[in-house]
PDB file of C-alpha atoms in Angstrom:
ATOM      1  CA  MET A   1      57.827-124.555-227.408  1.00  0.00           C
ATOM      2  CA  ASN A   2      58.568-124.660-223.682  1.00  0.00           C
ATOM      3  CA  ILE A   3      60.810-121.583-223.928  1.00  0.00           C
ATOM      4  CA  ALA A   4      58.038-119.603-225.610  1.00  0.00           C
ATOM      5  CA  LYS A   5      55.597-120.446-222.804  1.00  0.00           C
ATOM      6  CA  ASN A   6      58.139-119.448-220.170  1.00  0.00           C
ATOM      7  CA  MET A   7      58.844-116.149-221.890  1.00  0.00           C
ATOM      8  CA  GLU A   8      55.128-115.449-222.103  1.00  0.00           C
ATOM      9  CA  ALA A   9      54.763-116.127-218.374  1.00  0.00           C
ATOM     10  CA  ILE A  10      57.700-113.864-217.566  1.00  0.00           C
ATOM     11  CA  PHE A  11      56.218-111.095-219.737  1.00  0.00           C
ATOM     12  CA  VAL A  12      52.796-111.375-218.099  1.00  0.00           C
ATOM     13  CA  ALA A  13      54.364-111.363-214.626  1.00  0.00           C
ATOM     14  CA  ALA A  14      56.394-108.250-215.483  1.00  0.00           C
ATOM     15  CA  ILE A  15      53.262-106.462-216.706  1.00  0.00           C
ATOM     16  CA  VAL A  16      51.371-107.412-213.538  1.00  0.00           C
ATOM     17  CA  ILE A  17      54.200-106.170-211.305  1.00  0.00           C
ATOM     18  CA  ALA A  18      54.586-102.930-213.273  1.00  0.00           C
ATOM     19  CA  SER A  19      50.871-102.141-213.160  1.00  0.00           C
ATOM     20  CA  ALA A  20      50.647-102.974-209.446  1.00  0.00           C
ATOM     21  CA  THR A  21      53.533-100.675-208.587  1.00  0.00           C
ATOM     22  CA  SER A  22      52.146 -97.857-210.732  1.00  0.00           C
ATOM     23  CA  PHE A  23      48.796 -98.080-208.939  1.00  0.00           C
ATOM     24  CA  ALA A  24      50.500 -98.271-205.556  1.00  0.00           C
ATOM     25  CA  THR A  25      52.672 -95.220-206.163  1.00  0.00           C
ATOM     26  CA  ALA A  26      49.855 -93.195-207.751  1.00  0.00           C
ATOM     27  CA  ALA A  27      47.957 -93.148-204.456  1.00  0.00           C
ATOM     28  CA  VAL A  28      50.918 -91.823-202.473  1.00  0.00           C
ATOM     29  CA  SER A  29      50.927 -88.050-202.269  1.00  0.00           C
ATOM     30  CA  THR A  30      54.319 -86.435-201.998  1.00  0.00           C
ATOM     31  CA  PRO A  31      54.693 -83.091-200.264  1.00  0.00           C
ATOM     32  CA  VAL A  32      55.712 -80.210-202.480  1.00  0.00           C
ATOM     33  CA  ILE A  33      58.932 -78.617-201.304  1.00  0.00           C
ATOM     34  CA  ALA A  34      59.546 -75.135-202.618  1.00  0.00           C
ATOM     35  CA  VAL A  35      62.929 -73.549-202.084  1.00  0.00           C
ATOM     36  CA  LYS A  36      63.270 -69.869-202.771  1.00  0.00           C
ATOM     37  CA  ALA A  37      66.709 -68.673-203.754  1.00  0.00           C
ATOM     38  CA  GLU A  38      67.990 -65.594-202.030  1.00  0.00           C
ATOM     39  CA  ALA A  39      68.343 -62.539-204.208  1.00  0.00           C
ATOM     40  CA  SER A  40      72.073 -61.965-204.373  1.00  0.00           C
ATOM     41  CA  ALA A  41      74.357 -60.401-206.890  1.00  0.00           C
ATOM     42  CA  MET A  42      74.987 -62.757-209.786  1.00  0.00           C
ATOM     43  CA  GLN A  43      78.604 -63.589-210.313  1.00  0.00           C
ATOM     44  CA  THR A  44      79.964 -62.765-213.735  1.00  0.00           C
ATOM     45  CA  VAL A  45      83.187 -63.715-215.435  1.00  0.00           C
ATOM     46  CA  THR A  46      84.908 -61.293-217.781  1.00  0.00           C
ATOM     47  CA  VAL A  47      87.517 -62.670-220.140  1.00  0.00           C
ATOM     48  CA  THR A  48      89.881 -60.155-221.650  1.00  0.00           C
ATOM     49  CA  ALA A  49      92.641 -60.954-224.097  1.00  0.00           C
ATOM     50  CA  LYS A  50      94.605 -59.378-226.881  1.00  0.00           C
ATOM     51  CA  ARG A  51      93.240 -60.132-230.357  1.00  0.00           C
ATOM     52  CA  LEU A  52      95.572 -61.993-232.661  1.00  0.00           C
ATOM     53  CA  THR A  53      96.621 -60.493-235.928  1.00  0.00           C
ATOM     54  CA  ALA A  54      96.325 -62.431-239.160  1.00  0.00           C
ATOM     55  CA  THR A  55     100.026 -63.313-239.152  1.00  0.00           C
ATOM     56  CA  GLU A  56      99.823 -64.570-235.541  1.00  0.00           C
ATOM     57  CA  LYS A  57      96.799 -66.722-236.445  1.00  0.00           C
ATOM     58  CA  ALA A  58      98.637 -68.161-239.420  1.00  0.00           C
ATOM     59  CA  ALA A  59     101.633 -68.991-237.216  1.00  0.00           C
ATOM     60  CA  LEU A  60      99.468 -71.092-234.915  1.00  0.00           C
TER      61      LEU A  60
END
């Protein structure tokens, strides 16, 4: 019975702390930082290889 009361108190305290922090952080306005990427040529990777024949595939 005592454990149940303690767990209830811990749960209520956690809810109180969580709601207090959510209200405290909701009032804080954070500045919006926008970073614009420079327009540069996009790097591409080209993979070239010889295609395997059916006999080479079977050998692997």
